[in-house]
Short mmCIF file of C-alpha atoms in Angstrom, two decimals:
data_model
loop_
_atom_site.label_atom_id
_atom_site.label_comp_id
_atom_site.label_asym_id
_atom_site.label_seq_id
_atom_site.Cartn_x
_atom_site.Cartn_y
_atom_site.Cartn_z
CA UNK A 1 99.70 31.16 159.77
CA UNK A 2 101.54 32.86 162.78
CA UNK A 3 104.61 32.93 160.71
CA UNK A 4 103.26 34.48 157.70
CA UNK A 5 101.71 37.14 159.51
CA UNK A 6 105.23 38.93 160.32
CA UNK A 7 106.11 38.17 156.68
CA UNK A 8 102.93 40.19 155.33
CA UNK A 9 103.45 43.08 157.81
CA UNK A 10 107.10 43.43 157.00
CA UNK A 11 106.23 43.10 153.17
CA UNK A 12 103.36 45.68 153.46
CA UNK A 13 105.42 48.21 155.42
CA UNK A 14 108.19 47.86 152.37
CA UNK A 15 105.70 48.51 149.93
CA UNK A 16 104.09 51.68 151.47
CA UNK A 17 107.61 52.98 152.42
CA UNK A 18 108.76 52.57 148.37
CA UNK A 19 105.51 54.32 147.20
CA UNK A 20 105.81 57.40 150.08
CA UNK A 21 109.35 57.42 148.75
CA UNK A 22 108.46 57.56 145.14
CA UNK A 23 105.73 60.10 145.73
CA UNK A 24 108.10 62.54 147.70
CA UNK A 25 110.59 62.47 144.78
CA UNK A 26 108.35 63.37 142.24
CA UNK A 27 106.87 66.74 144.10
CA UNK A 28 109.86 68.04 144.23
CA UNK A 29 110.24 71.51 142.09
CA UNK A 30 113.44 71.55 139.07
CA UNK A 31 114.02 74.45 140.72
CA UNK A 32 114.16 77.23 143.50
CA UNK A 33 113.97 80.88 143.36
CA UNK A 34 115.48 83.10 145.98
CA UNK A 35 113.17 86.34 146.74
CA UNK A 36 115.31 88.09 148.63
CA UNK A 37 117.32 91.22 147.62
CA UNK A 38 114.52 93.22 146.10
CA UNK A 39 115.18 90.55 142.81
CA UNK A 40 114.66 86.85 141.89
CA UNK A 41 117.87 84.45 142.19
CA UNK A 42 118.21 83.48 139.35
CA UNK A 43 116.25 85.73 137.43
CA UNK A 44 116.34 83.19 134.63
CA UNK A 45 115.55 79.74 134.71
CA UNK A 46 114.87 76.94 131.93
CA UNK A 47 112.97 73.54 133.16
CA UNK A 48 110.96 70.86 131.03
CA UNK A 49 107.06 70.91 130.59
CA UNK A 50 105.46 69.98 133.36
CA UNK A 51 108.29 70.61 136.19
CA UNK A 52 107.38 72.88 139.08
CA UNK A 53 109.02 75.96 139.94
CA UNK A 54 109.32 77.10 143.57
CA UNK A 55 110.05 80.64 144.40
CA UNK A 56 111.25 81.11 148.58
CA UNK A 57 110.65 84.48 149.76
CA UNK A 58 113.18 85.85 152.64
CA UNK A 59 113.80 89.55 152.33
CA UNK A 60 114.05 90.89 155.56
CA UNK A 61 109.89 91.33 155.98
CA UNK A 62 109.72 93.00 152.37
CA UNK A 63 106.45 91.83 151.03
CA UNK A 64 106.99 90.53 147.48
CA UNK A 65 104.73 88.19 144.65
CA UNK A 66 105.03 86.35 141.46
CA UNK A 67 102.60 88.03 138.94
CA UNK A 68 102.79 86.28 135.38
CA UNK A 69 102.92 88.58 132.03
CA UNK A 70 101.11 87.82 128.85
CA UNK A 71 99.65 84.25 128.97
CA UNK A 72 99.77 83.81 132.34
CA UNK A 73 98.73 86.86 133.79
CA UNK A 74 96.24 86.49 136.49
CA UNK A 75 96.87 82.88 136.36
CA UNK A 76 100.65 82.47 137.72
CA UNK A 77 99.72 85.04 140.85
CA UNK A 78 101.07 84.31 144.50
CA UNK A 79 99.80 86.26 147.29
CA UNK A 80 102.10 88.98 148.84
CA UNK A 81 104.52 87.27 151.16
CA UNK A 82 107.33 88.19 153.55
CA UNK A 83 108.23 84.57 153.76
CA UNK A 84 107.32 81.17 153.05
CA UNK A 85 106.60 79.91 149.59
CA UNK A 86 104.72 79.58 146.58
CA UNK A 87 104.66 76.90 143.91
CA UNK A 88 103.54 76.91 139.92
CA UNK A 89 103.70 73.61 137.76
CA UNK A 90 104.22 75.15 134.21
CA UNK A 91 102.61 72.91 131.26
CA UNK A 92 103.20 74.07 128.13
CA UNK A 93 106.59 75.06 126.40
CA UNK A 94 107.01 78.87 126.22
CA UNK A 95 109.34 81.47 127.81
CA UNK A 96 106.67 83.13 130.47
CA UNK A 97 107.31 86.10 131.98
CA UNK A 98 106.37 87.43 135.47
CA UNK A 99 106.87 90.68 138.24
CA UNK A 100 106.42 91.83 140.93
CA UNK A 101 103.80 93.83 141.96
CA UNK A 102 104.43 96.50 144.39
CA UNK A 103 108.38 96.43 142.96
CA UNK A 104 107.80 96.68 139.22
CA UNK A 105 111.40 96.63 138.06
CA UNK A 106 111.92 93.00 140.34
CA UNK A 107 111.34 90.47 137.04
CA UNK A 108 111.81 87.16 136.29
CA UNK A 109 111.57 84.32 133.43
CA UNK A 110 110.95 80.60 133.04
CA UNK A 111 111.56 79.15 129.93
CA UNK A 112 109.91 75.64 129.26
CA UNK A 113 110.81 73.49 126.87
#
């Protein structure tokens, strides 16, 4: 029994190290967004249902959001942020549409498919 007790410990440690591994992986975002710059880098960015966009926001202490247009307005809404950032899993296909709000003419679009 002293023998298998190593064995199980080893095995177990393997097992929770694949799964924390696996995990990880899948919360990445498809992709990043630069807020910086008074825009969104890229402006423009096509993922699959279900993939999460992150947008990073860097801009010298500018406070910038993410507000969504049409569909997703009120729904797709990040608080205002100097830095730090702010994630949105998008479910349905659709092109979606979103702004700024205190810099109107900063926009941005996700297209799903």
């Amino acid at each position: 029994m002293k023998k298998l007790l190593p064995l199980l410990a080893a095995l177990a440690t393997v097992t929770s190290l694949t799964a924390c591994g696996s995990a990880d992986a899948s919360a990445e975002p498809a992709v990043v967004i630069d807020v910086k710059n008074m825009s969104y880098t890229p402006a423009s960015v096509t993922i699959e249902a279900g993939q999460t966009v992150q947008w990073r926001f860097d801009d010298n202490g500018l406070p910038h959001d993410v507000s969504g247009d049409g569909a997703l307005e009120g729904v797709l809404q990040s608080e205002l942020l100097t830095e730090g950032t702010y994630e949105y899993t998008f479910g349905d296909p659709g092109t979606y549409t979103y702004h700024c709000t205190p810099h109107p003419m900063m926009v941005g679009m996700v297209i799903v498919q």
